CSV table of C-alpha atoms in Angstrom, one decimal:
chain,number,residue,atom,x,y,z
A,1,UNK,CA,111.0,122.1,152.2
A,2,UNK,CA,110.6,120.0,148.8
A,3,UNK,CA,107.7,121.0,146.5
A,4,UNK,CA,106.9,118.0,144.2
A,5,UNK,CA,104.7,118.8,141.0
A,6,UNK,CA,103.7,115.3,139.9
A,7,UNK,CA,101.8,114.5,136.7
A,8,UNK,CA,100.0,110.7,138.0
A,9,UNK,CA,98.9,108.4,135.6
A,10,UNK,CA,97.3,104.4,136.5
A,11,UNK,CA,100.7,103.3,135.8
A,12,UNK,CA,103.4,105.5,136.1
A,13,UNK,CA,104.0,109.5,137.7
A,14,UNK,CA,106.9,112.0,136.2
A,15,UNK,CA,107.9,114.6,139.3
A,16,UNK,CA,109.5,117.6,139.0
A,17,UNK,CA,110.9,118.3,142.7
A,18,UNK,CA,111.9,121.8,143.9
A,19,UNK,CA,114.6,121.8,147.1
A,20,UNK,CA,113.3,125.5,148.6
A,21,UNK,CA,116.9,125.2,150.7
A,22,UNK,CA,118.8,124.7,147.4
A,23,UNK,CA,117.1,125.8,144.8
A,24,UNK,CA,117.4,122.8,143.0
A,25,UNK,CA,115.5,120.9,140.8
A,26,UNK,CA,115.2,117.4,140.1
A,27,UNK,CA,112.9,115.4,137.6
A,28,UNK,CA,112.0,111.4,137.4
A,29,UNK,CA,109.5,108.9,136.2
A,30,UNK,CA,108.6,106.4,139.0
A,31,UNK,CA,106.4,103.5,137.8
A,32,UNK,CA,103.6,102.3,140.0
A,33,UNK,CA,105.0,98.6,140.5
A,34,UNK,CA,105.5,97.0,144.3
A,35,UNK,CA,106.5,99.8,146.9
A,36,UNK,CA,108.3,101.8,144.5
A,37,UNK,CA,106.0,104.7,145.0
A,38,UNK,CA,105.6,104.7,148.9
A,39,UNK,CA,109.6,103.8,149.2
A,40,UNK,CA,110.5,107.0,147.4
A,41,UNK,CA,108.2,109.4,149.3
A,42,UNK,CA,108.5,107.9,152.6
A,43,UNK,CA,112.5,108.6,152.5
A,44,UNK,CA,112.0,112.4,151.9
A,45,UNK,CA,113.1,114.5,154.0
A,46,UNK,CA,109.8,116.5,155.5
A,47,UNK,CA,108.4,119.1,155.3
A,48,UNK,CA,107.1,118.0,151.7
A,49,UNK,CA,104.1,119.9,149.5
A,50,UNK,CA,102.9,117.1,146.7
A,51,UNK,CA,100.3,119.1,143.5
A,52,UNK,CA,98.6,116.6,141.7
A,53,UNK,CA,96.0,117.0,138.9
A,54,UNK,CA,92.2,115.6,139.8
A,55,UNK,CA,92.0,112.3,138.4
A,56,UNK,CA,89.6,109.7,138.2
A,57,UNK,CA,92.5,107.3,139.7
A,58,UNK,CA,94.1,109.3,142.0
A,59,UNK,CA,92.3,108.6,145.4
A,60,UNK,CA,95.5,105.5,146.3
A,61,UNK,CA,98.0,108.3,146.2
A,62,UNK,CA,95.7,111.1,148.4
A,63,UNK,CA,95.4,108.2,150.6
A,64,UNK,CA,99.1,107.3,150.8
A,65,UNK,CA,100.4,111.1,151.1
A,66,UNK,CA,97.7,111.4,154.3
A,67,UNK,CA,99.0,108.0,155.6
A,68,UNK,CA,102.5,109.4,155.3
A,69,UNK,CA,101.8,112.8,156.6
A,70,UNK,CA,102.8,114.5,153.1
A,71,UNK,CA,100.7,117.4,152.0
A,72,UNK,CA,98.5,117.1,149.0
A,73,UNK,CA,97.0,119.5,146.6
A,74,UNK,CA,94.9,118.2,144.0
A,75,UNK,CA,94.3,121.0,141.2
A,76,UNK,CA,91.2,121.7,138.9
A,77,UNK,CA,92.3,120.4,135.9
A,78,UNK,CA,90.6,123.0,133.6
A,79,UNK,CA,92.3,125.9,135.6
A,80,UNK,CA,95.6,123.7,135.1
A,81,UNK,CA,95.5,123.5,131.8
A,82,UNK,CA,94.5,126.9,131.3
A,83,UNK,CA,98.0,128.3,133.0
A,84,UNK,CA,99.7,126.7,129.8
A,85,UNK,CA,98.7,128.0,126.7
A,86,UNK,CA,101.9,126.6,124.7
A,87,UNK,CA,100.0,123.7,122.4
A,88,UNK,CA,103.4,121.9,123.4
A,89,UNK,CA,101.9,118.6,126.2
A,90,UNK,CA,104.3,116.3,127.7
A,91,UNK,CA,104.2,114.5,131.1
A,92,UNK,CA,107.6,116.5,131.8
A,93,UNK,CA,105.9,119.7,131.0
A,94,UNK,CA,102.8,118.7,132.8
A,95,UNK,CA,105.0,118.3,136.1
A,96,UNK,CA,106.8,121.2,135.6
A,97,UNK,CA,103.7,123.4,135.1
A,98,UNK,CA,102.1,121.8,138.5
A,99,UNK,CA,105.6,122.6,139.9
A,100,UNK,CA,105.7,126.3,138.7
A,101,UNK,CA,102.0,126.9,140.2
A,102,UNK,CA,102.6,125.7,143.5
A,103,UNK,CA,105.8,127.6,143.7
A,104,UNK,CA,103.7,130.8,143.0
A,105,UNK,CA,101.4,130.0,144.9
A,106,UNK,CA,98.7,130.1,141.8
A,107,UNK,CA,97.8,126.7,142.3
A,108,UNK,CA,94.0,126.4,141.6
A,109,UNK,CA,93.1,123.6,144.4
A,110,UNK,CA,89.8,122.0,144.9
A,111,UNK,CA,87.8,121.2,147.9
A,112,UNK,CA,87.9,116.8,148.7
A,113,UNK,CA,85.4,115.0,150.6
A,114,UNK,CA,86.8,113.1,153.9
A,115,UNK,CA,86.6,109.1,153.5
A,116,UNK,CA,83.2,109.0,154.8
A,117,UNK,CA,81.3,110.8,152.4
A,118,UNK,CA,83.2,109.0,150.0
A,119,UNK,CA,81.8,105.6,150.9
A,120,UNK,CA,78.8,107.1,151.1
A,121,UNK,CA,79.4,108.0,147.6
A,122,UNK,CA,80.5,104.5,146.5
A,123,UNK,CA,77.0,103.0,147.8
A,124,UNK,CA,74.8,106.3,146.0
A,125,UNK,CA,76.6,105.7,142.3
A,126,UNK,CA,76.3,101.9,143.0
A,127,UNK,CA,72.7,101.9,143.3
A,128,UNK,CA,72.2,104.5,140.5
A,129,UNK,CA,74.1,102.2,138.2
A,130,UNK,CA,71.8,99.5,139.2
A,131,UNK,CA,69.0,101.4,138.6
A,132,UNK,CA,69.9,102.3,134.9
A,133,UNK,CA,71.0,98.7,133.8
A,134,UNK,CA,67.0,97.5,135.2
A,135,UNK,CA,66.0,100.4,133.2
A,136,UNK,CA,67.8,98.6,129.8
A,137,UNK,CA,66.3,95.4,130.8
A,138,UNK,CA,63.0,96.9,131.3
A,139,UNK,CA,63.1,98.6,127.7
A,140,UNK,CA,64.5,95.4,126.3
A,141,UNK,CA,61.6,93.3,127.6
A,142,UNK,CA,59.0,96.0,126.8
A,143,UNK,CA,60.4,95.6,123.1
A,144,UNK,CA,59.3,92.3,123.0
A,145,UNK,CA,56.3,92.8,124.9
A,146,UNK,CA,55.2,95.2,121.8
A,147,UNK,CA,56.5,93.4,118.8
A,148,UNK,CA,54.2,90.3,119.8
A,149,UNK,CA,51.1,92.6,120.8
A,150,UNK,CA,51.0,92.6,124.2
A,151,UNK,CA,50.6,96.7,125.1
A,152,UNK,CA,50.3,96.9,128.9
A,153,UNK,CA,52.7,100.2,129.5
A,154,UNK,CA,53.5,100.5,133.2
A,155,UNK,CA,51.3,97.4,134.2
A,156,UNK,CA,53.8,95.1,132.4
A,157,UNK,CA,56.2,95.4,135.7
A,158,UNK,CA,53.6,93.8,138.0
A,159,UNK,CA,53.1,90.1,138.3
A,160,UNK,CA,50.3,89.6,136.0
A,161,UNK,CA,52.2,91.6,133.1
A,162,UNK,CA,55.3,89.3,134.0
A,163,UNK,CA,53.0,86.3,133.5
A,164,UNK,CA,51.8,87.6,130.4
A,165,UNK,CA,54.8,88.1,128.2
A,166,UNK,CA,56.6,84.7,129.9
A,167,UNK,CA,53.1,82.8,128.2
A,168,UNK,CA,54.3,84.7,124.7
A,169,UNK,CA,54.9,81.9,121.8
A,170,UNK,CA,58.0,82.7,120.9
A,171,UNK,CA,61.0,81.2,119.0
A,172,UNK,CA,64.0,79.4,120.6
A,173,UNK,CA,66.3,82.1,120.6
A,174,UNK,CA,63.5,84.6,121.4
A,175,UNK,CA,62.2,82.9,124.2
A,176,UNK,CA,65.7,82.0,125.8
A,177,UNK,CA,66.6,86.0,125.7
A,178,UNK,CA,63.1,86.5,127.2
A,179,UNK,CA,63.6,84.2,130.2
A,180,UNK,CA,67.1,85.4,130.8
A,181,UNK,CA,65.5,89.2,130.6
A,182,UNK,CA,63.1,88.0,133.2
A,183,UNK,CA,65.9,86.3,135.8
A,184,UNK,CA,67.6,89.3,135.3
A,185,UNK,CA,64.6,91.5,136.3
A,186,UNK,CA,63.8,89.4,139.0
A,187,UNK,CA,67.6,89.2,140.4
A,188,UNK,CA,67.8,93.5,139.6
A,189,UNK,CA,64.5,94.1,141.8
A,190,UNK,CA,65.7,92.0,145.2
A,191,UNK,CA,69.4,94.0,144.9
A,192,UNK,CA,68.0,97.5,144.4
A,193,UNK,CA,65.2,96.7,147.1
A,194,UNK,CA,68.2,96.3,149.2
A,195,UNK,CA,70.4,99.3,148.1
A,196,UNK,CA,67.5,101.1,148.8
A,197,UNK,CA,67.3,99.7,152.7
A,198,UNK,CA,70.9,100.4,153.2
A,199,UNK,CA,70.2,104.0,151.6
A,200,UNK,CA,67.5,104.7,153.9
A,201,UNK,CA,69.5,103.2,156.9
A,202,UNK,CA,72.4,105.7,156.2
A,203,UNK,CA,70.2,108.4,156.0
A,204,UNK,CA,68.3,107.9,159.2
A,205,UNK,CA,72.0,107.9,160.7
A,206,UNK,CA,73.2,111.2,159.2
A,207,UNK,CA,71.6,114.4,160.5
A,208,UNK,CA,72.2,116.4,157.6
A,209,UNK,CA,69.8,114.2,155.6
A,210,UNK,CA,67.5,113.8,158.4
A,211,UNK,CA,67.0,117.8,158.0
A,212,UNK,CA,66.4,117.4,154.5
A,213,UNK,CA,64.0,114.7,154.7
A,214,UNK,CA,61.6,117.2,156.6
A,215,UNK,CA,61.8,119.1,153.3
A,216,UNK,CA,58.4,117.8,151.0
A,217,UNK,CA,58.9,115.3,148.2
A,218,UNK,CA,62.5,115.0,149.5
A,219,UNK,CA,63.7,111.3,150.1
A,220,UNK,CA,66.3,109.3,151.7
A,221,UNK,CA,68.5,109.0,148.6
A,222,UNK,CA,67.9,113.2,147.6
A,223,UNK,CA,68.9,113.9,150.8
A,224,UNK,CA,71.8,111.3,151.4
A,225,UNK,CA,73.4,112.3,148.0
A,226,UNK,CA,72.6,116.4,148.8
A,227,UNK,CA,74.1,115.6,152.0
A,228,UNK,CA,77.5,113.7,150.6
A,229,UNK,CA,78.3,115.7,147.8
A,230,UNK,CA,77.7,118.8,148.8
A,231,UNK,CA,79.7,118.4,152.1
A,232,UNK,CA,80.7,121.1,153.8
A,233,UNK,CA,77.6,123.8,152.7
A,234,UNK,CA,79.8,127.5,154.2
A,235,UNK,CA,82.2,126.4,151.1
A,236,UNK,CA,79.7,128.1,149.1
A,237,UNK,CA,80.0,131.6,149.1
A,238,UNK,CA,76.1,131.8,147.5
A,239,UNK,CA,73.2,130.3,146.0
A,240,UNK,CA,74.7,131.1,142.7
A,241,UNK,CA,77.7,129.6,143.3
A,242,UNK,CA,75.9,125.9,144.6
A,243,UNK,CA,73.9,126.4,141.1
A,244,UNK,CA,77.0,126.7,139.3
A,245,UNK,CA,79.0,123.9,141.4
A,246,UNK,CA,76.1,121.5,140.4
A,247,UNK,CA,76.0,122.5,136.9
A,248,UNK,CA,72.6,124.6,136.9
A,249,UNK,CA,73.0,127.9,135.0
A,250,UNK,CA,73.0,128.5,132.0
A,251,UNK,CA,76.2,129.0,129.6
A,252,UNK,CA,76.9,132.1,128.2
A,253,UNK,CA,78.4,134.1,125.4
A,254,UNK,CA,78.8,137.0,125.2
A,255,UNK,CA,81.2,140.1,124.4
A,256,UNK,CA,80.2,143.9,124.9
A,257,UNK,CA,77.0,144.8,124.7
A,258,UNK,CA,75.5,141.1,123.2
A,259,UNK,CA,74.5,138.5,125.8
A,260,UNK,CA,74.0,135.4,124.8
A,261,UNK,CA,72.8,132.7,127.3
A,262,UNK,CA,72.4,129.0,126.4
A,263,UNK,CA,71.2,125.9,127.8
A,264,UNK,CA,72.7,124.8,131.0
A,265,UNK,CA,76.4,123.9,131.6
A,266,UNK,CA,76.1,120.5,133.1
A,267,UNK,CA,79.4,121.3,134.2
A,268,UNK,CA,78.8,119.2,137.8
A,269,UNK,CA,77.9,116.1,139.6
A,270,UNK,CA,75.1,114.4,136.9
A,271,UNK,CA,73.7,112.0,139.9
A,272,UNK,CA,72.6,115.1,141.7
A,273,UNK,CA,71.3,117.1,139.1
A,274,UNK,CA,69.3,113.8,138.1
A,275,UNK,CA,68.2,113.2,142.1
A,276,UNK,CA,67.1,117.1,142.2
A,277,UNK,CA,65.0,116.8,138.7
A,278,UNK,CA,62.9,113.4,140.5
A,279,UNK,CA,62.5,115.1,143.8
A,280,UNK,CA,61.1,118.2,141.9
A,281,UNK,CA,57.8,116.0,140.8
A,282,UNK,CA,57.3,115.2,144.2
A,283,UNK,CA,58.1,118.4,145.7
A,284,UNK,CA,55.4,120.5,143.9
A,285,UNK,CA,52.6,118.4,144.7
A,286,UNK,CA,52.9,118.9,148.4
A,287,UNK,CA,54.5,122.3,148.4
A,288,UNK,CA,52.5,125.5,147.7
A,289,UNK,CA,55.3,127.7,146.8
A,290,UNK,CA,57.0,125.7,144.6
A,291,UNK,CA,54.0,124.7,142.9
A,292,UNK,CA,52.8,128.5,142.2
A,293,UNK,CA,56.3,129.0,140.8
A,294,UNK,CA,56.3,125.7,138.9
A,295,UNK,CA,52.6,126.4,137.3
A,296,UNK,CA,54.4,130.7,136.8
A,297,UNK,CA,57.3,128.8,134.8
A,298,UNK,CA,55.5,126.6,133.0
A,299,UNK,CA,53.3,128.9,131.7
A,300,UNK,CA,56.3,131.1,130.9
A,301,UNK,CA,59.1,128.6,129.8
A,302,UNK,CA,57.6,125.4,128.9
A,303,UNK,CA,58.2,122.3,130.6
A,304,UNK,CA,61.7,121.8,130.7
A,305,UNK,CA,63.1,124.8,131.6
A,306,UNK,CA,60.3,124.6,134.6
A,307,UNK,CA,61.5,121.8,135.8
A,308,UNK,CA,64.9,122.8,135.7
A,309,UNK,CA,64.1,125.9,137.5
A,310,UNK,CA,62.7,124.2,140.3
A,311,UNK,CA,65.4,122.1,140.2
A,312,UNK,CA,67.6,124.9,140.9
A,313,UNK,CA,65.1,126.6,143.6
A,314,UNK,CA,64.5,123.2,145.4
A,315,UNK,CA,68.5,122.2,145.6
A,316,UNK,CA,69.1,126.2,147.2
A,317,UNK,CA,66.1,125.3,149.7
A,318,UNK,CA,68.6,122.0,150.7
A,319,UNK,CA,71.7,124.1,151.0
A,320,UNK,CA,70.2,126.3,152.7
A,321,UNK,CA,69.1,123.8,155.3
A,322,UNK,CA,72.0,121.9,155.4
A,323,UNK,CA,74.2,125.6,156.2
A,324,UNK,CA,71.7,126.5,158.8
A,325,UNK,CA,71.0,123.2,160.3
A,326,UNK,CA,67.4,124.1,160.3
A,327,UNK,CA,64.4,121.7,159.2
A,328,UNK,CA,61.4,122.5,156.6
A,329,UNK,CA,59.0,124.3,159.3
A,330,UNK,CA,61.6,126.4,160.3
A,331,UNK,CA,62.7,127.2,156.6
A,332,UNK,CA,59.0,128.3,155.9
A,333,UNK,CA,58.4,130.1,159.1
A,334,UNK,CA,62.1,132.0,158.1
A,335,UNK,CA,60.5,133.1,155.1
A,336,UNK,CA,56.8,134.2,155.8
A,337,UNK,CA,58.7,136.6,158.7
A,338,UNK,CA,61.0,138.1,156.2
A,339,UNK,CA,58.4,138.3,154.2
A,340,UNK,CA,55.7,140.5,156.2
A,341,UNK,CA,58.5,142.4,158.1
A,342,UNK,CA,59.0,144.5,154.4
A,343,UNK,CA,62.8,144.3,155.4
A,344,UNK,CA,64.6,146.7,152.7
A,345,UNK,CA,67.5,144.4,151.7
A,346,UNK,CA,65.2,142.0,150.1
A,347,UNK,CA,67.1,141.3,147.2
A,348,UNK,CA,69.7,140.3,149.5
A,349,UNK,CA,67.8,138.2,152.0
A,350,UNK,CA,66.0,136.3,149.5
A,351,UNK,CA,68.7,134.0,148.3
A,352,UNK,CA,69.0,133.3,151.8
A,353,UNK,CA,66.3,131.3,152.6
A,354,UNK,CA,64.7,130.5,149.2
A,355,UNK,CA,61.9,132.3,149.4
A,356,UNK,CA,61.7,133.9,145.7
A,357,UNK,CA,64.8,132.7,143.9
A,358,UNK,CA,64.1,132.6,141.0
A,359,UNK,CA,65.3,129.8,137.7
């Protein structure tokens, strides 16, 4: 067996191959021009275990290592890097740490999506990234809107408010920038509309977000991205450890007897955390638990760490639906018998089904 730790760059990966029958090692540098790459690993001799470090250009070389039957660990890269304290980094060093982990078996590897969910993905950041550059055009045109007097707020993005600031005297230069604003508008409106169709379209087809679209104030793109980028739900062992894959609990400090807790990590996928903090605005107007615990935390927190608490509660309510395959009336009906039967492992049960987890 040959177990390959390879440090990949965009352009060029430095290996540091281990022959388990031989014991020997052997290091190179294979740049990624023609079918350099795929001719070197397609003539090794199998079996052959490949540990690369999760990159943000690495899905052409998962892909080639399934197309050529090689197995492929892709590593956390903070765990990585912690296994080395030595302030001493070099590609060579890189592969021969990736090397030394797999060999004992220490090598931190993270869960990867199949190529579905990664289309699916593809079309959720797409739309997203829509969606913000209409925001800048928005925020460019309401600029001008104000600096020549014309205050409509949200009535500015209707037909009459479009008419409005296109009939604004304006310089040459002005009034070209303001036209363009507009086409642009225009032209981001007709291509989200559509993002949004193909969204919903997806959505209707997968059954995980069909379940989660039973859920109140939860929508087809909530529940397509929960559904995608959670994937599998049993890989989470708890509803603290989906809190803390998504980047919802707070940091911490502490050392003895001090805790220190600070604001939240962030250390997860921003789009969902974003998704989860809309559908919470929705979700407490038609839900009477999570508005009681909404109007509790505001009262108690303020308005941000409310909203980031039902944040929390309403993503756990998801997984839990997506693990159980269950829809919204059963999720409720779940609780309120858990609830009346006075069962005596409470504090266990409720992070089950959501029904007092707290922020």
């Amino acid at each position: 067996m040959r177990i390959i730790g390879c440090d990949l760059h965009s352009r060029q990966q430095t290996l540091a191959m281990l022959d388990t029958a031989t014991g020997e090692i052997e290091k190179r540098t294979l740049k990624h021009e023609e079918n350099i790459v795929r001719e070197f690993y397609s003539k090794l001799p199998r079996p052959v275990r490949v540990g690369i470090e999760a990159t943000g250009s690495m899905q052409w070389f998962v892909n080639l290592m399934e197309e050529l039957g090689i197995e492929c660990l892709v590593g956390h890269p903070a765990e990585i890097r912690a296994a080395e304290p030595r302030k001493q980094k070099h590609d060579r060093r890189d592969a021969d740490l990736l090397l030394s982990l797999l060999v004992e078996e220490r090598f931190p590897s993270i869960w990867l999506p199949t190529k579905d969910p990664l289309d699916m993905r593809a079309l959720l950041r797409h739309r997203h990234q829509w969606v913000g550059l209409r925001v800048k055009i928005q925020n460019a045109l309401q600029a001008i809107a104000l600096a020549n007097g014309l205050r409509r707020g949200s009535s500015l993005w209707t037909q009459a408010g479009q008419h409005a600031i296109a009939a604004l005297p304006l310089s040459p230069h002005a009034a070209y920038r303001r036209n363009e604003l507009q086409a642009m508008y225009v032209k981001f409106e007709t291509e989200i509309e559509k993002l949004n169709q193909r969204v919903e379209q997806q959505a209707r087809e997968r059954s995980g977000a069909r379940l989660l679209m039973t859920h109140p104030g939860v929508g087809s793109i909530t529940a397509l991205a929960t559904d995608v980028f959670l994937g599998d739900p049993a890989r989470f062992a708890d509803s603290k450890a989906l809190a803390s894959y998504v980047g919802m609990i707070p940091g911490e400090y502490s050392s003895g007897k001090r805790q220190r807790l600070g604001g939240l990590t962030k250390q997860g996928n921003p789009l969902l955390r974003s998704l989860w903090g809309e559908a919470v605005i929705h979700a407490v107007r038609r839900d009477p638990q999570l508005k009681h615990f909404y109007r509790r935390k505001l009262i108690q927190k303020g308005l941000g760490k409310a909203r980031a608490a039902v944040a929390r509660k309403l993503g756990i309510r998801m997984w839990i639906m997506l693990r159980d395959r269950i829809e919204y009336h059963e999720f409720c009906r779940r609780g309120q018998r858990q609830q009346t039967s006075g069962d005596a492992r409470a504090g266990m049960s409720e992070p089950r089904y959501g029904a007092k987890v707290t922020g």
